[in-house]
mmCIF file of N, CA, C and O in Angstrom:
data_model
loop_
_atom_site.group_PDB
_atom_site.id
_atom_site.type_symbol
_atom_site.label_atom_id
_atom_site.label_comp_id
_atom_site.label_asym_id
_atom_site.label_seq_id
_atom_site.Cartn_x
_atom_site.Cartn_y
_atom_site.Cartn_z
ATOM 1 N N THR A 1 55.871 -40.868 225.017
ATOM 2 C CA THR A 1 57.237 -41.168 226.139
ATOM 3 C C THR A 1 58.772 -40.638 225.465
ATOM 4 O O THR A 1 58.643 -40.838 224.353
ATOM 5 N N ILE A 2 59.129 -39.780 226.300
ATOM 6 C CA ILE A 2 60.371 -39.165 225.859
ATOM 7 C C ILE A 2 61.648 -40.418 225.163
ATOM 8 O O ILE A 2 61.510 -41.252 226.106
ATOM 9 N N ARG A 3 62.392 -40.043 224.066
ATOM 10 C CA ARG A 3 62.814 -41.110 223.617
ATOM 11 C C ARG A 3 64.657 -40.637 223.733
ATOM 12 O O ARG A 3 65.723 -41.004 223.731
ATOM 13 N N ALA A 4 64.477 -38.724 223.705
ATOM 14 C CA ALA A 4 65.941 -38.304 223.507
ATOM 15 C C ALA A 4 65.704 -36.837 224.074
ATOM 16 O O ALA A 4 64.554 -36.258 223.583
ATOM 17 N N ILE A 5 66.682 -36.220 224.520
ATOM 18 C CA ILE A 5 66.304 -34.878 225.223
ATOM 19 C C ILE A 5 67.836 -33.900 223.977
ATOM 20 O O ILE A 5 69.059 -34.281 224.528
ATOM 21 N N SER A 6 67.457 -33.169 223.630
ATOM 22 C CA SER A 6 68.635 -32.309 223.157
ATOM 23 C C SER A 6 68.186 -30.606 223.433
ATOM 24 O O SER A 6 67.309 -29.976 223.395
ATOM 25 N N MET A 7 68.735 -30.427 224.447
ATOM 26 C CA MET A 7 68.797 -28.880 224.833
ATOM 27 C C MET A 7 69.279 -27.786 223.805
ATOM 28 O O MET A 7 69.700 -26.593 224.427
ATOM 29 N N ALA A 8 69.809 -28.167 223.010
ATOM 30 C CA ALA A 8 71.015 -27.257 221.813
ATOM 31 C C ALA A 8 70.464 -26.089 221.435
ATOM 32 O O ALA A 8 68.907 -26.153 220.630
ATOM 33 N N PRO A 9 71.273 -25.246 221.209
ATOM 34 C CA PRO A 9 70.111 -24.264 220.344
ATOM 35 C C PRO A 9 70.522 -24.666 218.781
ATOM 36 O O PRO A 9 71.194 -25.613 218.434
ATOM 37 N N PRO A 10 69.314 -23.677 217.700
ATOM 38 C CA PRO A 10 68.957 -22.908 218.204
ATOM 39 C C PRO A 10 67.573 -22.791 218.788
ATOM 40 O O PRO A 10 66.841 -22.107 219.749
ATOM 41 N N HIS A 11 66.789 -24.396 219.130
ATOM 42 C CA HIS A 11 65.559 -24.316 219.695
ATOM 43 C C HIS A 11 66.262 -25.814 220.037
ATOM 44 O O HIS A 11 66.306 -27.260 219.329
ATOM 45 N N PRO A 12 65.934 -26.079 221.527
ATOM 46 C CA PRO A 12 65.819 -27.061 221.727
ATOM 47 C C PRO A 12 65.190 -28.445 221.239
ATOM 48 O O PRO A 12 63.293 -28.129 221.114
ATOM 49 N N THR A 13 65.266 -29.436 221.268
ATOM 50 C CA THR A 13 64.189 -30.514 220.795
ATOM 51 C C THR A 13 63.359 -31.825 221.948
ATOM 52 O O THR A 13 64.529 -32.432 222.584
ATOM 53 N N LEU A 14 62.378 -32.406 221.861
ATOM 54 C CA LEU A 14 63.163 -33.882 222.158
ATOM 55 C C LEU A 14 62.102 -35.400 221.614
ATOM 56 O O LEU A 14 61.692 -34.630 220.099
ATOM 57 N N GLN A 15 62.493 -36.062 221.240
ATOM 58 C CA GLN A 15 62.138 -37.079 220.226
ATOM 59 C C GLN A 15 61.198 -37.747 221.361
ATOM 60 O O GLN A 15 61.489 -38.230 222.746
ATOM 61 N N VAL A 16 59.788 -37.762 220.911
ATOM 62 C CA VAL A 16 58.496 -38.476 222.037
ATOM 63 C C VAL A 16 58.180 -39.492 220.767
ATOM 64 O O VAL A 16 57.881 -39.707 219.596
ATOM 65 N N ALA A 17 57.784 -41.031 221.366
ATOM 66 C CA ALA A 17 56.855 -41.885 221.075
ATOM 67 C C ALA A 17 55.868 -41.674 221.600
ATOM 68 O O ALA A 17 55.548 -41.779 222.509
ATOM 69 N N ALA A 18 54.950 -41.600 220.241
ATOM 70 C CA ALA A 18 53.452 -41.591 220.926
ATOM 71 C C ALA A 18 52.820 -42.842 220.804
ATOM 72 O O ALA A 18 53.033 -43.630 221.564
ATOM 73 N N THR A 19 51.474 -43.130 221.149
ATOM 74 C CA THR A 19 51.137 -43.699 222.228
ATOM 75 C C THR A 19 51.208 -45.408 221.098
ATOM 76 O O THR A 19 50.441 -46.429 221.335
ATOM 77 N N ASP A 20 51.537 -44.669 219.274
ATOM 78 C CA ASP A 20 50.555 -45.600 218.759
ATOM 79 C C ASP A 20 52.347 -46.020 218.215
ATOM 80 O O ASP A 20 52.409 -47.007 216.977
ATOM 81 N N GLY A 21 53.268 -45.538 219.157
ATOM 82 C CA GLY A 21 55.030 -45.535 218.555
ATOM 83 C C GLY A 21 55.044 -44.824 217.469
ATOM 84 O O GLY A 21 56.676 -44.706 217.571
ATOM 85 N N VAL A 22 54.492 -44.414 216.983
ATOM 86 C CA VAL A 22 55.074 -43.330 216.012
ATOM 87 C C VAL A 22 56.235 -41.918 216.653
ATOM 88 O O VAL A 22 55.322 -41.550 218.058
ATOM 89 N N LEU A 23 57.146 -42.127 216.282
ATOM 90 C CA LEU A 23 58.230 -41.719 216.988
ATOM 91 C C LEU A 23 57.941 -39.962 216.273
ATOM 92 O O LEU A 23 58.086 -39.900 215.277
ATOM 93 N N TRP A 24 58.234 -38.736 216.951
ATOM 94 C CA TRP A 24 57.655 -37.517 216.591
ATOM 95 C C TRP A 24 58.975 -36.154 217.392
ATOM 96 O O TRP A 24 60.032 -36.507 218.308
ATOM 97 N N GLN A 25 59.077 -35.633 216.315
ATOM 98 C CA GLN A 25 59.637 -34.480 217.124
ATOM 99 C C GLN A 25 59.348 -33.155 217.738
ATOM 100 O O GLN A 25 58.197 -32.848 217.170
ATOM 101 N N ILE A 26 59.364 -32.883 218.940
ATOM 102 C CA ILE A 26 58.636 -32.103 219.209
ATOM 103 C C ILE A 26 59.900 -30.652 219.537
ATOM 104 O O ILE A 26 61.209 -30.600 220.336
ATOM 105 N N ASP A 27 59.938 -29.923 218.919
ATOM 106 C CA ASP A 27 61.200 -27.911 219.391
ATOM 107 C C ASP A 27 60.099 -27.618 219.784
ATOM 108 O O ASP A 27 59.108 -27.688 220.050
ATOM 109 N N LEU A 28 60.667 -27.455 221.002
ATOM 110 C CA LEU A 28 60.284 -26.555 221.554
ATOM 111 C C LEU A 28 60.425 -24.407 221.225
ATOM 112 O O LEU A 28 61.494 -24.910 220.406
ATOM 113 N N GLY A 29 60.779 -23.799 222.429
ATOM 114 C CA GLY A 29 61.030 -22.550 222.292
ATOM 115 C C GLY A 29 62.970 -22.020 221.805
ATOM 116 O O GLY A 29 62.690 -23.463 222.808
ATOM 117 N N ASN A 30 62.988 -21.139 221.973
ATOM 118 C CA ASN A 30 63.986 -20.722 221.213
ATOM 119 C C ASN A 30 64.627 -21.249 222.911
ATOM 120 O O ASN A 30 63.843 -21.298 223.875
ATOM 121 N N PRO A 31 66.355 -20.970 223.533
ATOM 122 C CA PRO A 31 66.666 -20.873 225.088
ATOM 123 C C PRO A 31 66.270 -20.255 225.769
ATOM 124 O O PRO A 31 65.684 -20.694 227.251
ATOM 125 N N SER A 32 66.489 -19.616 225.534
ATOM 126 C CA SER A 32 65.634 -18.369 226.435
ATOM 127 C C SER A 32 63.742 -18.373 226.544
ATOM 128 O O SER A 32 63.553 -18.650 227.597
ATOM 129 N N GLN A 33 63.204 -18.812 225.704
ATOM 130 C CA GLN A 33 61.618 -19.053 225.737
ATOM 131 C C GLN A 33 61.381 -20.072 226.942
ATOM 132 O O GLN A 33 60.691 -20.066 227.419
ATOM 133 N N THR A 34 62.551 -21.680 226.053
ATOM 134 C CA THR A 34 61.939 -22.319 227.192
ATOM 135 C C THR A 34 62.314 -22.153 228.564
ATOM 136 O O THR A 34 61.832 -22.829 229.430
ATOM 137 N N ALA A 35 63.569 -21.218 228.907
ATOM 138 C CA ALA A 35 64.515 -20.901 230.282
ATOM 139 C C ALA A 35 63.214 -20.410 230.810
ATOM 140 O O ALA A 35 63.087 -20.635 232.404
ATOM 141 N N ARG A 36 62.572 -19.204 230.261
ATOM 142 C CA ARG A 36 61.258 -19.077 231.099
ATOM 143 C C ARG A 36 60.189 -19.545 231.172
ATOM 144 O O ARG A 36 59.325 -19.142 232.031
ATOM 145 N N ALA A 37 59.502 -20.783 230.679
ATOM 146 C CA ALA A 37 58.905 -21.715 230.316
ATOM 147 C C ALA A 37 59.394 -22.793 232.430
ATOM 148 O O ALA A 37 58.493 -23.809 232.248
ATOM 149 N N ASN A 38 60.369 -22.099 232.612
ATOM 150 C CA ASN A 38 60.800 -22.800 233.808
ATOM 151 C C ASN A 38 61.129 -24.862 233.433
ATOM 152 O O ASN A 38 61.291 -25.525 233.719
ATOM 153 N N PHE A 39 61.476 -24.717 231.694
ATOM 154 C CA PHE A 39 62.242 -25.894 231.330
ATOM 155 C C PHE A 39 63.448 -25.664 231.018
ATOM 156 O O PHE A 39 63.776 -25.730 230.626
ATOM 157 N N THR A 40 64.015 -26.584 231.674
ATOM 158 C CA THR A 40 66.024 -26.819 231.850
ATOM 159 C C THR A 40 65.720 -28.733 231.253
ATOM 160 O O THR A 40 65.215 -29.295 231.344
ATOM 161 N N GLY A 41 67.297 -29.032 231.290
ATOM 162 C CA GLY A 41 67.238 -29.962 230.708
ATOM 163 C C GLY A 41 67.575 -31.022 232.362
ATOM 164 O O GLY A 41 67.667 -32.487 231.559
ATOM 165 N N ASP A 42 66.698 -30.246 232.887
ATOM 166 C CA ASP A 42 66.485 -31.697 234.150
ATOM 167 C C ASP A 42 65.383 -31.587 234.485
ATOM 168 O O ASP A 42 65.480 -32.062 235.477
ATOM 169 N N THR A 43 64.844 -31.113 233.363
ATOM 170 C CA THR A 43 63.051 -31.050 233.849
ATOM 171 C C THR A 43 62.372 -32.681 234.015
ATOM 172 O O THR A 43 61.639 -32.959 234.135
ATOM 173 N N ALA A 44 62.793 -32.673 232.711
ATOM 174 C CA ALA A 44 62.515 -34.400 231.620
ATOM 175 C C ALA A 44 63.578 -35.344 231.908
ATOM 176 O O ALA A 44 64.860 -34.662 231.517
ATOM 177 N N LYS A 45 63.252 -36.204 231.897
ATOM 178 C CA LYS A 45 64.344 -37.167 231.144
ATOM 179 C C LYS A 45 63.794 -38.232 230.610
ATOM 180 O O LYS A 45 61.837 -38.624 230.209
ATOM 181 N N VAL A 46 64.699 -39.212 229.867
ATOM 182 C CA VAL A 46 63.988 -40.211 228.875
ATOM 183 C C VAL A 46 63.634 -41.592 229.508
ATOM 184 O O VAL A 46 63.876 -40.867 230.801
ATOM 185 N N GLY A 47 62.311 -42.300 228.429
ATOM 186 C CA GLY A 47 61.534 -42.367 229.926
ATOM 187 C C GLY A 47 60.267 -41.969 230.152
ATOM 188 O O GLY A 47 58.879 -42.484 230.543
ATOM 189 N N ASP A 48 59.909 -40.823 230.345
ATOM 190 C CA ASP A 48 58.927 -39.106 230.871
ATOM 191 C C ASP A 48 57.884 -39.703 230.179
ATOM 192 O O ASP A 48 57.791 -39.714 229.068
ATOM 193 N N ALA A 49 56.723 -39.934 230.505
ATOM 194 C CA ALA A 49 55.553 -39.695 229.532
ATOM 195 C C ALA A 49 55.356 -38.017 229.945
ATOM 196 O O ALA A 49 55.014 -37.624 230.856
ATOM 197 N N ILE A 50 54.550 -37.703 228.558
ATOM 198 C CA ILE A 50 54.440 -36.963 228.361
ATOM 199 C C ILE A 50 53.212 -36.063 227.595
ATOM 200 O O ILE A 50 53.193 -37.208 226.607
ATOM 201 N N THR A 51 52.388 -34.581 227.810
ATOM 202 C CA THR A 51 51.418 -34.759 226.301
ATOM 203 C C THR A 51 51.976 -33.280 226.563
ATOM 204 O O THR A 51 52.418 -32.499 226.697
ATOM 205 N N VAL A 52 52.114 -33.421 224.749
ATOM 206 C CA VAL A 52 52.595 -32.304 224.320
ATOM 207 C C VAL A 52 51.102 -31.419 223.026
ATOM 208 O O VAL A 52 50.286 -31.632 223.003
ATOM 209 N N LEU A 53 50.833 -30.037 223.682
ATOM 210 C CA LEU A 53 50.257 -29.073 223.067
ATOM 211 C C LEU A 53 50.797 -28.435 222.090
ATOM 212 O O LEU A 53 51.520 -27.484 222.429
ATOM 213 N N GLY A 54 50.328 -28.486 221.092
ATOM 214 C CA GLY A 54 51.521 -27.451 219.988
ATOM 215 C C GLY A 54 50.573 -27.324 218.196
ATOM 216 O O GLY A 54 49.454 -27.812 217.914
ATOM 217 N N ASN A 55 51.226 -27.025 217.365
ATOM 218 C CA ASN A 55 51.724 -27.109 216.194
ATOM 219 C C ASN A 55 52.119 -27.699 215.520
ATOM 220 O O ASN A 55 53.328 -27.661 215.503
ATOM 221 N N ARG A 56 51.646 -28.472 214.594
ATOM 222 C CA ARG A 56 51.919 -29.262 213.649
ATOM 223 C C ARG A 56 52.246 -29.200 212.666
ATOM 224 O O ARG A 56 52.204 -27.699 212.253
ATOM 225 N N HIS A 57 53.525 -30.058 211.676
ATOM 226 C CA HIS A 57 54.219 -29.107 210.540
ATOM 227 C C HIS A 57 53.469 -28.779 209.754
ATOM 228 O O HIS A 57 52.038 -30.165 209.685
ATOM 229 N N GLN A 58 53.322 -28.079 208.807
ATOM 230 C CA GLN A 58 52.703 -27.767 207.867
ATOM 231 C C GLN A 58 52.192 -29.251 206.762
ATOM 232 O O GLN A 58 51.459 -28.785 206.196
ATOM 233 N N ASP A 59 53.624 -29.529 206.586
ATOM 234 C CA ASP A 59 53.829 -30.953 205.802
ATOM 235 C C ASP A 59 53.263 -32.133 206.511
ATOM 236 O O ASP A 59 54.103 -32.386 207.579
ATOM 237 N N ALA A 60 52.019 -31.841 206.408
ATOM 238 C CA ALA A 60 51.472 -33.359 207.598
ATOM 239 C C ALA A 60 52.584 -34.634 207.262
ATOM 240 O O ALA A 60 52.152 -36.378 208.395
ATOM 241 N N SER A 61 53.066 -34.798 206.626
ATOM 242 C CA SER A 61 54.183 -35.752 206.021
ATOM 243 C C SER A 61 54.482 -36.039 207.053
ATOM 244 O O SER A 61 55.466 -37.085 207.499
ATOM 245 N N LYS A 62 55.308 -35.500 207.634
ATOM 246 C CA LYS A 62 56.401 -35.116 208.746
ATOM 247 C C LYS A 62 55.692 -35.376 210.092
ATOM 248 O O LYS A 62 54.795 -34.375 210.491
ATOM 249 N N ARG A 63 56.256 -36.047 211.151
ATOM 250 C CA ARG A 63 55.945 -36.261 212.673
ATOM 251 C C ARG A 63 56.957 -35.327 213.345
ATOM 252 O O ARG A 63 57.921 -35.201 214.240
ATOM 253 N N GLN A 64 56.215 -33.875 213.099
ATOM 254 C CA GLN A 64 56.918 -32.983 214.029
ATOM 255 C C GLN A 64 55.777 -31.595 214.390
ATOM 256 O O GLN A 64 54.568 -31.050 213.808
ATOM 257 N N MET A 65 56.095 -30.980 215.103
ATOM 258 C CA MET A 65 55.764 -29.750 215.665
ATOM 259 C C MET A 65 55.947 -29.283 216.626
ATOM 260 O O MET A 65 57.645 -29.965 217.237
ATOM 261 N N LYS A 66 55.688 -27.602 217.049
ATOM 262 C CA LYS A 66 56.379 -26.702 217.386
ATOM 263 C C LYS A 66 55.359 -26.627 218.858
ATOM 264 O O LYS A 66 53.868 -26.720 219.129
ATOM 265 N N ALA A 67 55.900 -27.091 220.104
ATOM 266 C CA ALA A 67 55.350 -26.908 221.895
ATOM 267 C C ALA A 67 55.032 -25.899 221.790
ATOM 268 O O ALA A 67 55.559 -25.095 221.817
ATOM 269 N N VAL A 68 53.694 -26.094 222.147
ATOM 270 C CA VAL A 68 53.097 -24.351 222.940
ATOM 271 C C VAL A 68 53.135 -24.710 224.025
ATOM 272 O O VAL A 68 53.454 -23.654 225.460
ATOM 273 N N ARG A 69 52.542 -26.318 224.710
ATOM 274 C CA ARG A 69 52.328 -26.406 225.730
ATOM 275 C C ARG A 69 52.958 -27.672 226.479
ATOM 276 O O ARG A 69 52.622 -28.494 225.442
ATOM 277 N N ILE A 70 53.697 -28.399 227.000
ATOM 278 C CA ILE A 70 54.847 -29.660 227.723
ATOM 279 C C ILE A 70 53.829 -29.500 229.305
ATOM 280 O O ILE A 70 53.676 -29.131 229.916
ATOM 281 N N THR A 71 52.962 -30.994 229.324
ATOM 282 C CA THR A 71 52.887 -31.236 230.389
ATOM 283 C C THR A 71 53.255 -32.408 230.596
ATOM 284 O O THR A 71 53.354 -33.563 229.998
ATOM 285 N N ILE A 72 54.530 -32.494 232.254
ATOM 286 C CA ILE A 72 54.964 -33.072 232.536
ATOM 287 C C ILE A 72 54.606 -33.881 233.933
ATOM 288 O O ILE A 72 54.473 -32.923 234.719
ATOM 289 N N GLY A 73 54.347 -34.767 234.362
ATOM 290 C CA GLY A 73 53.441 -35.629 236.298
ATOM 291 C C GLY A 73 52.663 -34.142 236.406
ATOM 292 O O GLY A 73 52.976 -33.833 237.617
ATOM 293 N N GLY A 74 51.201 -33.740 235.421
ATOM 294 C CA GLY A 74 50.817 -32.810 236.057
ATOM 295 C C GLY A 74 50.543 -31.246 235.651
ATOM 296 O O GLY A 74 50.604 -30.502 235.869
ATOM 297 N N LYS A 75 52.757 -30.971 235.743
ATOM 298 C CA LYS A 75 52.739 -29.718 235.699
ATOM 299 C C LYS A 75 53.708 -29.667 234.529
ATOM 300 O O LYS A 75 53.409 -30.192 233.438
ATOM 301 N N ASN A 76 52.842 -27.832 234.524
ATOM 302 C CA ASN A 76 51.912 -27.424 232.319
ATOM 303 C C ASN A 76 53.699 -26.238 232.134
ATOM 304 O O ASN A 76 54.375 -26.164 233.324
ATOM 305 N N TYR A 77 54.567 -26.781 231.790
ATOM 306 C CA TYR A 77 55.440 -25.976 231.195
ATOM 307 C C TYR A 77 55.363 -24.638 229.753
ATOM 308 O O TYR A 77 54.823 -26.003 228.787
ATOM 309 N N ASP A 78 54.356 -24.136 229.602
ATOM 310 C CA ASP A 78 53.856 -23.193 228.729
ATOM 311 C C ASP A 78 55.045 -22.280 227.785
ATOM 312 O O ASP A 78 55.907 -21.157 228.565
ATOM 313 N N MET A 79 55.468 -23.004 226.365
ATOM 314 C CA MET A 79 56.323 -22.343 225.983
ATOM 315 C C MET A 79 55.839 -20.866 225.124
ATOM 316 O O MET A 79 56.733 -20.155 224.646
ATOM 317 N N TYR A 80 54.634 -20.850 225.113
ATOM 318 C CA TYR A 80 54.260 -19.837 224.096
ATOM 319 C C TYR A 80 52.703 -19.771 225.418
ATOM 320 O O TYR A 80 51.448 -20.035 224.787
ATOM 321 N N PRO A 81 52.826 -19.056 226.095
ATOM 322 C CA PRO A 81 51.788 -18.590 227.434
ATOM 323 C C PRO A 81 50.721 -18.058 226.199
ATOM 324 O O PRO A 81 49.283 -18.202 226.898
ATOM 325 N N GLU A 82 50.814 -17.036 225.882
ATOM 326 C CA GLU A 82 49.761 -16.379 225.159
ATOM 327 C C GLU A 82 49.433 -17.095 224.183
ATOM 328 O O GLU A 82 48.522 -16.222 223.304
ATOM 329 N N ARG A 83 49.736 -18.577 223.480
ATOM 330 C CA ARG A 83 48.727 -19.139 222.718
ATOM 331 C C ARG A 83 47.643 -20.159 222.787
ATOM 332 O O ARG A 83 47.040 -20.729 222.356
ATOM 333 N N ILE A 84 47.853 -20.072 224.414
ATOM 334 C CA ILE A 84 46.844 -20.910 225.226
ATOM 335 C C ILE A 84 45.115 -20.112 225.475
ATOM 336 O O ILE A 84 45.427 -19.007 226.222
ATOM 337 N N LYS A 85 44.924 -20.518 224.656
ATOM 338 C CA LYS A 85 43.162 -19.593 225.053
ATOM 339 C C LYS A 85 42.256 -20.973 226.028
ATOM 340 O O LYS A 85 42.270 -22.271 226.116
ATOM 341 N N THR A 86 41.713 -19.880 227.200
ATOM 342 C CA THR A 86 41.335 -20.536 228.080
ATOM 343 C C THR A 86 39.482 -20.124 227.997
ATOM 344 O O THR A 86 39.605 -18.783 227.598
ATOM 345 N N ASN A 87 38.587 -20.436 228.358
ATOM 346 C CA ASN A 87 37.256 -20.145 227.922
ATOM 347 C C ASN A 87 36.826 -20.108 229.497
ATOM 348 O O ASN A 87 37.108 -20.898 230.751
#
């Protein structure tokens, strides 16, 4: 569930509470990538349930990931579509 949204450069971010209550920082693409994914400041709001596919920080003690795809209400926002593999 989204707790906070920042669309400020250099990378927009979301603060998201996982189902276990742990707070994660989700880094989106740079502002132009995020816009190309059709994710804007009006796309989501605090309280929305989301699913994030991404790359976790190399330091496993940090609750941070770089989003590749965000899904809200069944709609996908692909920050890095070239990284999504389909079979």
